[in-house]
XYZ file of C-alpha atoms in Angstrom:
668
model
C -168.002 68.152 11.206
C -169.676 66.853 8.089
C -170.709 63.456 6.831
C -167.703 61.752 5.323
C -166.878 58.504 3.636
C -163.276 57.708 4.407
C -160.957 54.827 4.019
C -159.489 54.208 7.469
C -156.068 53.884 5.914
C -156.322 57.555 4.887
C -157.836 58.917 8.092
C -154.470 60.388 9.031
C -154.405 62.358 5.806
C -151.408 60.601 4.303
C -153.159 60.518 0.947
C -153.031 64.093 -0.423
C -156.260 65.664 -1.595
C -156.256 67.252 -5.046
C -159.693 67.740 -6.535
C -159.527 66.507 -10.082
C -155.739 66.490 -10.268
C -153.674 63.691 -11.659
C -151.220 61.957 -9.293
C -148.367 63.866 -10.915
C -150.138 67.203 -10.462
C -151.045 66.390 -6.868
C -147.477 65.419 -6.040
C -146.202 68.609 -7.605
C -148.676 70.692 -5.649
C -147.679 69.092 -2.366
C -144.008 69.604 -3.177
C -144.580 73.245 -4.071
C -146.459 74.061 -0.903
C -144.170 72.535 1.718
C -144.011 74.952 4.660
C -140.845 77.030 5.137
C -138.973 77.046 8.412
C -140.537 79.048 11.215
C -139.087 82.525 11.779
C -138.851 83.643 15.387
C -139.075 87.436 15.994
C -136.038 89.177 17.418
C -136.760 89.680 21.139
C -134.776 92.951 21.106
C -137.204 94.626 18.683
C -139.792 97.089 19.940
C -143.455 96.172 19.312
C -143.573 98.629 16.409
C -140.393 97.242 14.875
C -141.617 93.678 15.396
C -144.858 94.517 13.588
C -142.972 96.007 10.651
C -140.718 92.957 10.535
C -143.793 90.727 10.558
C -145.325 92.613 7.628
C -142.097 92.362 5.648
C -141.956 88.634 6.292
C -145.574 88.224 5.196
C -144.670 89.529 1.738
C -141.644 87.236 1.688
C -143.831 84.304 2.736
C -146.254 85.007 -0.088
C -143.443 84.978 -2.652
C -141.920 81.781 -1.251
C -144.962 79.910 -2.550
C -146.132 82.176 -5.378
C -142.833 82.346 -7.274
C -142.682 78.555 -7.536
C -145.253 78.831 -10.299
C -142.201 79.449 -12.488
C -140.115 76.769 -10.801
C -139.946 73.019 -10.684
C -143.398 71.577 -10.193
C -145.031 74.772 -11.450
C -146.946 75.417 -14.662
C -145.138 74.145 -17.755
C -146.491 77.104 -19.737
C -145.321 79.724 -17.218
C -142.024 80.547 -18.901
C -143.259 80.362 -22.538
C -146.067 82.794 -21.761
C -143.735 85.058 -19.758
C -141.197 85.199 -22.591
C -144.025 85.850 -25.033
C -145.257 88.752 -22.894
C -141.743 90.239 -22.834
C -141.570 89.964 -26.638
C -144.930 91.744 -26.969
C -143.732 94.555 -24.688
C -140.564 95.045 -26.756
C -142.532 95.097 -29.991
C -144.983 97.582 -28.522
C -142.146 99.950 -27.583
C -140.844 99.559 -31.131
C -144.201 100.621 -32.556
C -144.267 103.567 -30.117
C -140.913 104.673 -31.478
C -142.255 104.320 -35.012
C -145.235 106.548 -34.211
C -142.863 109.032 -32.557
C -140.843 109.271 -35.790
C -144.094 109.568 -37.726
C -145.049 112.585 -35.591
C -141.835 114.337 -36.507
C -142.192 113.548 -40.185
C -145.830 114.621 -40.547
C -145.395 117.944 -38.769
C -142.207 118.744 -40.672
C -144.072 118.034 -43.900
C -146.954 120.261 -42.818
C -144.495 123.031 -41.933
C -142.916 122.742 -45.429
C -146.329 122.463 -47.100
C -145.121 119.165 -48.617
C -148.418 117.584 -49.726
C -146.826 114.427 -51.151
C -145.081 113.556 -47.905
C -148.220 114.317 -45.924
C -150.275 111.931 -48.077
C -147.583 109.250 -47.889
C -147.282 109.479 -44.106
C -151.076 109.452 -43.802
C -151.072 106.111 -45.604
C -148.226 104.805 -43.425
C -150.161 105.740 -40.297
C -152.791 103.038 -40.932
C -150.429 100.010 -40.697
C -148.680 101.641 -37.720
C -151.974 101.902 -35.858
C -153.113 98.431 -36.876
C -149.774 96.942 -35.804
C -149.877 98.749 -32.471
C -153.456 97.685 -31.782
C -152.669 94.064 -32.687
C -149.570 93.967 -30.485
C -151.363 95.565 -27.524
C -154.313 93.176 -27.916
C -152.046 90.130 -27.971
C -150.104 91.548 -25.027
C -153.318 91.881 -22.991
C -154.357 88.321 -23.902
C -150.979 86.848 -22.889
C -150.856 88.913 -19.697
C -154.330 87.817 -18.630
C -153.509 84.217 -19.529
C -150.540 84.337 -17.120
C -152.731 85.884 -14.438
C -155.459 83.274 -14.878
C -153.104 80.295 -14.859
C -151.073 81.648 -11.938
C -154.199 82.249 -9.905
C -155.501 78.787 -10.787
C -152.226 77.128 -9.809
C -151.797 78.967 -6.504
C -155.478 78.723 -5.547
C -155.469 74.972 -6.176
C -152.335 74.589 -4.061
C -153.674 76.669 -1.143
C -157.054 74.913 -1.187
C -155.301 71.526 -1.216
C -153.363 72.498 1.910
C -156.445 74.063 3.526
C -158.565 70.935 3.047
C -155.834 68.374 3.822
C -156.017 66.556 7.172
C -159.005 68.635 8.302
C -156.957 71.845 8.543
C -159.961 73.913 7.440
C -161.550 72.740 10.689
C -158.422 72.965 12.841
C -157.962 76.648 11.951
C -161.030 77.315 14.097
C -159.251 75.772 17.076
C -156.001 77.751 16.999
C -155.056 81.397 17.294
C -153.622 83.441 14.456
C -154.453 85.938 11.737
C -156.510 83.696 9.460
C -160.090 84.870 9.872
C -162.382 84.534 6.847
C -160.143 82.147 4.872
C -162.764 81.955 2.120
C -162.336 85.672 1.365
C -158.556 85.354 1.412
C -158.626 82.425 -1.025
C -161.169 83.941 -3.402
C -160.745 87.726 -3.481
C -157.383 88.460 -1.864
C -155.576 85.722 -3.752
C -157.079 86.975 -7.032
C -155.667 90.458 -6.485
C -152.392 89.048 -5.157
C -151.783 87.162 -8.431
C -153.255 89.648 -10.920
C -151.487 92.797 -9.739
C -147.852 91.530 -9.809
C -148.151 90.543 -13.484
C -149.454 94.020 -14.284
C -146.703 95.595 -12.182
C -143.859 93.624 -13.736
C -145.184 94.191 -17.253
C -145.585 97.884 -16.437
C -142.091 98.208 -15.004
C -140.467 96.478 -17.982
C -142.484 98.567 -20.410
C -141.657 101.753 -18.514
C -137.934 100.911 -18.404
C -137.736 100.137 -22.118
C -139.784 103.207 -23.041
C -137.757 105.478 -20.783
C -134.464 104.113 -22.127
C -135.575 104.516 -25.747
C -137.109 107.963 -25.546
C -134.495 109.485 -23.248
C -132.139 108.969 -26.178
C -134.702 110.677 -28.411
C -135.000 113.627 -26.021
C -131.213 113.933 -25.671
C -130.743 113.821 -29.424
C -133.510 116.281 -30.327
C -133.259 118.708 -27.451
C -129.495 118.990 -27.308
C -128.189 121.646 -24.945
C -130.047 124.708 -23.722
C -128.068 127.914 -23.197
C -129.493 130.459 -20.772
C -128.130 133.924 -19.854
C -128.287 134.291 -16.072
C -126.974 137.416 -14.281
C -124.525 138.212 -17.042
C -123.310 134.653 -17.332
C -124.144 132.017 -19.892
C -125.310 128.682 -18.482
C -125.475 125.647 -20.746
C -127.611 122.664 -19.730
C -126.810 119.540 -21.799
C -129.772 117.307 -22.479
C -132.086 119.813 -20.848
C -135.229 117.882 -21.822
C -133.885 114.748 -20.132
C -132.918 116.659 -17.009
C -136.351 118.279 -16.883
C -138.103 114.935 -17.331
C -136.085 113.343 -14.514
C -136.651 116.269 -12.140
C -140.350 116.413 -12.956
C -140.762 112.678 -12.347
C -138.757 112.861 -9.113
C -141.018 115.631 -7.798
C -144.256 113.836 -8.655
C -143.060 110.427 -7.409
C -141.788 111.884 -4.135
C -145.057 113.729 -3.654
C -147.000 110.538 -4.259
C -144.842 108.553 -1.835
C -145.291 111.158 0.911
C -149.004 111.698 0.356
C -149.782 107.988 -0.004
C -147.540 106.614 2.748
C -150.578 105.339 4.702
C -152.215 103.803 1.649
C -151.102 100.234 2.416
C -152.382 100.289 5.995
C -155.708 101.868 5.038
C -156.218 99.462 2.134
C -155.460 96.462 4.349
C -157.942 97.658 6.987
C -160.590 98.201 4.306
C -160.157 94.684 2.923
C -160.414 93.191 6.406
C -163.580 95.175 7.150
C -165.142 94.037 3.874
C -164.298 90.402 4.638
C -165.844 90.627 8.111
C -169.007 92.198 6.690
C -169.346 89.389 4.120
C -168.789 86.800 6.835
C -171.491 88.341 9.045
C -173.993 88.347 6.186
C -173.173 84.717 5.381
C -173.521 83.765 9.040
C -177.010 85.312 9.184
C -178.068 83.494 6.011
C -176.769 80.124 7.226
C -178.519 80.472 10.576
C -181.675 82.144 9.285
C -184.069 79.602 10.775
C -182.688 79.875 14.306
C -182.613 83.664 14.120
C -186.209 83.796 12.850
C -187.499 81.396 15.504
C -185.794 83.370 18.277
C -186.889 86.715 16.847
C -183.309 87.935 16.702
C -183.687 90.140 13.621
C -183.239 93.370 15.563
C -180.036 92.183 17.245
C -178.670 90.879 13.936
C -179.547 94.170 12.242
C -177.663 96.077 14.921
C -174.667 93.805 14.490
C -174.766 94.192 10.704
C -175.069 97.968 10.998
C -172.099 98.024 13.360
C -170.027 95.887 10.992
C -171.077 97.916 7.958
C -170.298 101.160 9.790
C -166.721 99.944 10.086
C -166.704 99.274 6.326
C -167.899 102.834 5.633
C -165.319 104.231 8.031
C -162.487 102.401 6.287
C -163.851 103.428 2.878
C -163.872 107.072 4.022
C -160.221 106.818 5.047
C -159.397 105.155 1.729
C -161.306 107.861 -0.170
C -159.134 110.538 1.474
C -156.027 108.712 0.323
C -157.431 108.449 -3.215
C -158.242 112.175 -3.223
C -154.673 113.070 -2.274
C -153.076 110.778 -4.805
C -155.515 111.894 -7.518
C -154.450 115.473 -6.861
C -150.878 114.552 -7.780
C -151.603 112.148 -10.628
C -154.231 114.266 -12.394
C -152.193 117.426 -12.008
C -149.178 115.632 -13.459
C -151.250 114.351 -16.381
C -152.346 117.895 -17.282
C -148.972 119.582 -16.903
C -146.688 116.952 -18.493
C -147.678 117.559 -22.175
C -147.252 121.335 -21.838
C -143.773 121.365 -20.239
C -141.771 120.150 -23.278
C -143.602 122.529 -25.626
C -142.744 125.489 -23.406
C -139.129 124.345 -23.080
C -138.729 123.854 -26.837
C -140.552 127.062 -27.780
C -137.427 129.321 -27.588
C -135.468 127.025 -29.897
C -138.372 126.790 -32.342
C -138.841 130.547 -32.387
C -135.155 131.159 -33.061
C -135.254 128.549 -35.832
C -132.943 125.907 -34.331
C -135.775 123.379 -33.992
C -138.409 122.407 -36.515
C -142.085 121.965 -35.703
C -141.679 118.250 -36.234
C -138.858 118.110 -33.695
C -140.967 120.047 -31.185
C -143.862 117.604 -31.585
C -141.514 114.627 -31.467
C -139.952 115.986 -28.287
C -143.399 116.578 -26.767
C -144.445 113.009 -27.603
C -141.176 111.554 -26.282
C -141.362 113.687 -23.119
C -144.893 112.436 -22.430
C -143.771 108.822 -22.866
C -140.720 109.296 -20.618
C -142.815 111.113 -18.051
C -145.374 108.307 -18.151
C -142.590 105.764 -17.641
C -141.039 107.692 -14.752
C -144.479 108.386 -13.315
C -145.442 104.721 -13.260
C -145.414 104.757 -9.450
C -147.682 107.811 -9.424
C -150.299 106.026 -11.493
C -150.059 102.629 -9.780
C -149.364 103.456 -6.135
C -152.990 102.894 -5.005
C -153.127 99.504 -6.690
C -149.686 98.609 -5.368
C -150.947 99.366 -1.869
C -154.031 97.220 -2.429
C -151.860 94.338 -3.640
C -149.608 94.717 -0.618
C -152.580 94.359 1.724
C -154.059 91.375 -0.135
C -150.728 89.529 -0.374
C -150.266 89.897 3.384
C -153.717 88.485 4.091
C -153.031 85.479 1.881
C -149.626 85.030 3.525
C -151.224 85.140 6.991
C -153.410 82.192 6.026
C -150.365 80.417 4.598
C -148.470 80.938 7.857
C -151.317 79.444 9.897
C -151.328 76.427 7.578
C -147.534 76.286 7.921
C -147.942 76.053 11.684
C -150.411 73.189 11.414
C -148.172 71.326 8.979
C -145.099 71.775 11.163
C -147.111 70.557 14.150
C -148.012 67.439 12.155
C -144.330 66.773 11.545
C -143.068 67.792 14.977
C -142.769 65.806 18.187
C -142.767 68.888 20.434
C -146.572 68.744 20.690
C -148.126 65.295 20.908
C -149.916 64.016 17.830
C -152.506 61.269 17.686
C -151.310 58.460 15.448
C -153.541 56.589 13.032
C -152.898 53.078 11.840
C -154.358 49.613 11.417
C -155.643 47.235 14.060
C -154.149 43.861 14.804
C -156.329 40.808 14.498
C -160.067 41.115 13.849
C -160.764 44.309 15.819
C -162.586 46.933 13.759
C -161.469 49.896 15.860
C -159.034 50.303 18.723
C -158.008 53.281 20.826
C -154.618 52.608 22.357
C -153.708 54.904 25.269
C -155.519 57.694 23.439
C -155.191 61.163 24.928
C -156.793 64.244 23.405
C -155.515 67.746 24.171
C -155.828 71.316 22.965
C -153.175 72.880 20.752
C -151.594 74.411 23.864
C -151.240 70.983 25.508
C -154.269 71.210 27.861
C -155.693 67.715 28.295
C -159.320 67.073 27.289
C -159.441 63.259 27.363
C -156.729 61.072 28.868
C -155.718 57.412 29.040
C -158.461 55.962 26.835
C -158.073 52.349 25.801
C -160.907 50.687 23.892
C -161.125 47.797 21.460
C -164.271 47.362 19.355
C -164.901 44.070 17.594
C -166.749 43.543 14.286
C -170.501 43.961 14.635
C -170.369 45.591 18.070
C -172.630 48.544 18.769
C -170.943 50.735 21.370
C -172.596 53.659 23.147
C -170.344 56.420 24.526
C -172.005 58.323 27.364
C -171.056 60.997 29.832
C -172.136 64.413 31.058
C -171.876 67.470 28.831
C -168.324 68.719 28.517
C -166.763 65.353 29.263
C -165.089 65.240 25.855
C -167.351 62.829 23.949
C -167.552 64.900 20.754
C -163.866 65.730 20.988
C -163.138 62.008 21.165
C -165.219 61.483 18.013
C -163.278 64.193 16.187
C -160.040 62.530 17.217
C -161.292 59.210 15.859
C -162.200 60.899 12.555
C -158.737 62.452 12.335
C -160.018 66.043 12.618
C -158.477 66.607 16.046
C -154.730 66.003 15.784
C -153.399 66.984 19.199
C -152.851 64.428 21.893
C -151.166 61.061 22.181
C -151.682 57.372 21.640
C -153.250 55.974 18.493
C -156.536 55.384 16.684
C -156.484 52.212 14.590
C -158.964 50.823 12.072
C -159.231 47.419 10.467
C -157.505 47.487 7.097
C -159.665 48.250 4.041
C -162.776 49.075 6.054
C -164.843 52.172 5.368
C -165.809 54.688 8.044
C -168.901 56.910 7.827
C -169.583 59.827 10.179
C -173.056 61.111 11.074
C -172.786 64.424 12.953
C -175.596 66.088 14.869
C -175.997 68.680 12.097
C -175.720 66.831 8.757
C -174.213 68.761 5.885
C -176.643 69.407 3.027
C -174.835 70.495 -0.169
C -176.346 72.839 -2.733
C -178.061 71.398 -5.782
C -180.663 68.681 -6.154
C -182.101 66.520 -3.398
C -180.592 63.538 -5.193
C -177.129 65.024 -4.721
C -177.860 65.679 -1.029
C -178.823 62.035 -0.451
C -175.833 60.653 -2.368
C -173.299 62.984 -0.711
C -170.305 62.603 -0.396
C -170.693 60.360 -3.429
C -171.700 61.701 -6.830
C -175.425 62.127 -7.500
C -175.355 59.620 -10.367
C -173.464 56.935 -8.417
C -176.741 55.136 -7.597
C -179.816 54.510 -9.731
C -182.805 56.687 -9.000
C -184.776 53.694 -7.697
C -182.144 52.948 -5.023
C -182.135 56.546 -3.829
C -185.944 56.585 -3.637
C -185.909 53.281 -1.767
C -183.463 54.722 0.774
C -185.729 57.729 1.309
C -188.718 55.402 1.757
C -186.955 53.445 4.499
C -186.140 56.565 6.519
C -189.633 58.000 6.199
C -188.913 60.666 3.578
C -190.932 59.048 0.791
C -192.985 62.254 0.409
C -189.854 63.877 -1.060
C -189.453 61.363 -3.889
C -191.286 63.604 -6.357
C -188.757 66.371 -5.688
C -185.619 64.279 -5.894
C -184.363 65.995 -9.071
C -185.412 69.443 -7.916
C -182.780 72.076 -7.137
C -183.693 74.014 -4.021
C -182.084 75.432 -0.862
C -182.554 72.100 0.894
C -180.333 73.122 3.799
C -182.875 75.817 4.634
C -185.980 73.881 3.549
C -185.506 70.642 5.482
C -186.070 70.555 9.221
C -183.442 69.304 11.644
C -185.203 65.951 11.934
C -185.517 65.594 8.153
C -181.806 66.318 7.744
C -180.961 63.576 10.242
C -183.276 61.131 8.445
C -181.575 62.020 5.168
C -178.205 61.272 6.778
C -179.446 57.786 7.669
C -180.531 57.337 4.037
C -176.904 57.970 3.071
C -175.880 55.029 5.231
C -178.094 52.701 3.220
C -176.489 53.863 -0.022
C -172.849 53.865 1.083
C -172.988 50.591 3.056
C -170.024 51.425 5.375
C -168.274 48.982 7.681
C -167.986 51.355 10.654
C -170.494 54.051 11.609
C -169.801 56.842 14.092
C -172.982 58.597 15.290
C -172.392 61.914 17.072
C -175.803 62.821 18.555
C -177.143 61.789 15.123
C -180.717 61.332 16.434
C -180.901 64.367 18.710
C -183.452 66.151 16.477
C -185.755 63.128 16.248
C -188.582 62.221 18.577
C -188.251 58.971 20.531
C -190.409 56.955 18.125
C -188.521 58.184 15.049
C -185.217 57.599 16.807
C -186.155 54.003 17.552
C -187.220 53.490 13.949
C -183.934 54.843 12.578
C -181.767 52.752 14.888
C -183.751 49.584 14.240
C -183.609 50.241 10.506
C -179.796 50.458 10.643
C -179.593 47.194 12.598
C -181.945 45.421 10.170
C -180.446 46.785 6.949
C -176.780 46.671 8.030
C -176.598 43.752 10.483
C -172.815 43.376 10.238
C -171.964 47.062 10.649
C -169.927 48.246 13.644
C -171.440 51.262 15.430
C -169.891 53.808 17.774
C -172.546 56.199 19.142
C -172.208 59.370 21.178
C -175.524 60.279 22.802
C -177.215 61.475 25.985
C -180.512 59.589 25.678
C -180.700 56.491 27.846
C -183.322 55.013 25.476
C -180.559 54.290 22.977
C -178.999 51.650 25.215
C -181.445 49.030 23.910
C -179.913 49.352 20.432
C -176.351 48.870 21.625
C -174.460 45.891 22.918
C -171.956 47.801 24.979
C -171.636 51.091 26.867
C -168.558 53.058 27.871
C -168.705 56.125 30.078
C -166.483 59.189 30.172
C -166.220 61.235 33.340
C -164.918 64.789 33.447
C -162.042 65.186 35.869
C -159.303 67.647 36.622
C -156.530 67.017 34.135
C -158.869 65.620 31.464
C -161.844 63.299 31.134
C -161.268 59.608 31.723
C -162.985 56.389 30.717
C -164.426 55.105 34.006
C -166.642 52.202 32.967
C -166.999 49.712 30.148
C -170.033 47.445 30.481
C -171.872 44.905 28.356
C -175.494 45.735 27.646
C -175.829 42.305 26.037
C -173.922 39.430 27.620
C -171.376 38.030 25.217
C -168.186 36.113 25.704
C -165.295 38.378 24.992
C -161.650 38.702 25.738
C -160.982 40.632 28.887
C -159.729 44.149 28.210
C -157.246 46.129 30.197
C -160.014 48.426 31.442
C -162.077 45.429 32.646
C -159.158 44.096 34.671
C -158.469 47.528 36.189
C -162.106 48.040 37.164
C -162.313 44.520 38.633
C -159.155 45.123 40.647
C -160.542 48.377 42.000
C -163.784 46.670 43.113
C -161.739 44.092 45.005
C -159.972 46.768 47.049
C -160.658 46.870 50.832
C -163.561 48.959 52.048
C -162.730 52.659 52.194
C -160.433 52.535 49.201
C -161.098 54.654 46.120
C -163.563 53.063 43.699
C -164.658 53.954 40.238
C -168.326 54.503 41.097
C -170.734 54.264 44.003
C -173.778 52.041 44.261
C -174.429 48.795 42.424
C -171.740 47.857 39.947
C -172.718 47.267 36.312
C -171.857 44.104 34.437
C -168.332 44.645 33.216
C -166.941 43.132 30.071
C -165.465 39.637 30.539
């Protein structure tokens, strides 16, 4: 959990997050990314059939969201650019046909020794080439523009869903195929949006080229008559028939040889993502690893992970070798086949040299169109794997969103308090996503200016309770309510230090220039980090440079800048020595005398800085709030918990009590 400045009214995530988007764009994004209905697998399917059905649905799930780029709420330039790309493809095929006719004309002129025609066609060739180059260049620019805008649109939408309501955190708490979401959003989503545009453009171009030049082949080649065993066999459109058969053979060979390409490519991408994650994990925890001397163990783990990468690359290399055998062989043979087929007609004088060269050019174009699968099968397999990985992340987000909207699994509600209370927990229960209770039956009301300490043994659910208050833990029951228009600020045990300057780290989550430099330096002075003032504009890896205690001091400096109304401290002084801890707590009380504090801590020394203490006790069926005492006597309204505890103390001897020994001063 990171430091956060939140408006309590948006703790439940009702305000959509869209970094830098206008309200209209944010609304469109949310509308586009609404989760589809859940699909339950057919129980009659075998495990293998169920897995195949799952993979098919993953591709469908990807397109459910991705295709909306061209729909309502998508990019307004999607269709204009798409139509422009289609126009460029048609014009390019037209120029190809022009060059094909030029081939026939130039070679016929050479055969006739017609110098004038040769010179004329040589001059015509220049504008043909320039036109073709211009059209292809514009086509590439438009195609890449579609890819860039589509990727931008879909990435923004997925990130908005990933960050909304703390789902990026909740994914760590649930099962599912969504490991390494950062790799799926960055690399896999890039391939998943780039490749389809290339494929569709390639298919359209191949279809138009094949349609155009099949007519050319049929017209030029005519029929071929062959004497076989005393009979005469006539094959109409023999060049077309040959082109179709040749393409069928190569495409079938590619499909058979590359049938495992998708699976191998998917496994390779997953191995690469895991290797990147392991490297990142080592970098982020470098200090702990170095202090413990764990380099050898980390090296072994990295070598093991990288060995899996090399293994998957070896399997992928075998697939590439097999497909290259077909594609390269086809590329070498295809230009020769039409020449050999047309040679008899040329030798007998029924075809001119220009017609032979035109047929060879047309055959190569048709073969290239029919062989599109041969050339693109590896990339198609790679896209298939990447689209499935992106869709797996989408499905996990779908599940979280449906859980937010469903009543089948309890959800913690967030609202506003009644009266003057700053924070109230009304019958709050916290559970896991499978329904297992962690904290049960918690009822607390915190008044303005109160400083409440939450205590309990390790594993009693204190940190989980804090996450529920912050809105990061959604499962459970009851409600968490804040006073309207009051700001909440969280200080976790491990403060988040963003990249960039020290000034940005102190101002986070606000912008670095939100406060004058003097105010930021003054905040650092008050928390004992004045020796860093000279480096405040310096960019450095502060997350690695600062010690744990310095990071926690810096987090307290943020409090002085943001001036929140409610502070939640989750072991926020655990890295500080007792003297520094006392200084930080006293500084908060002196500088923010009206602030309401909710602290989670183990140290008993912190009691002196709080006016009230509540205790959680781990029990079977979930931790419970067992005591609520005043550390400073104040007149307050009796709470439900106070009345329950008082009633239990008045029970006859031998009855069950909340605790043994002397009873603390309960809240009255």
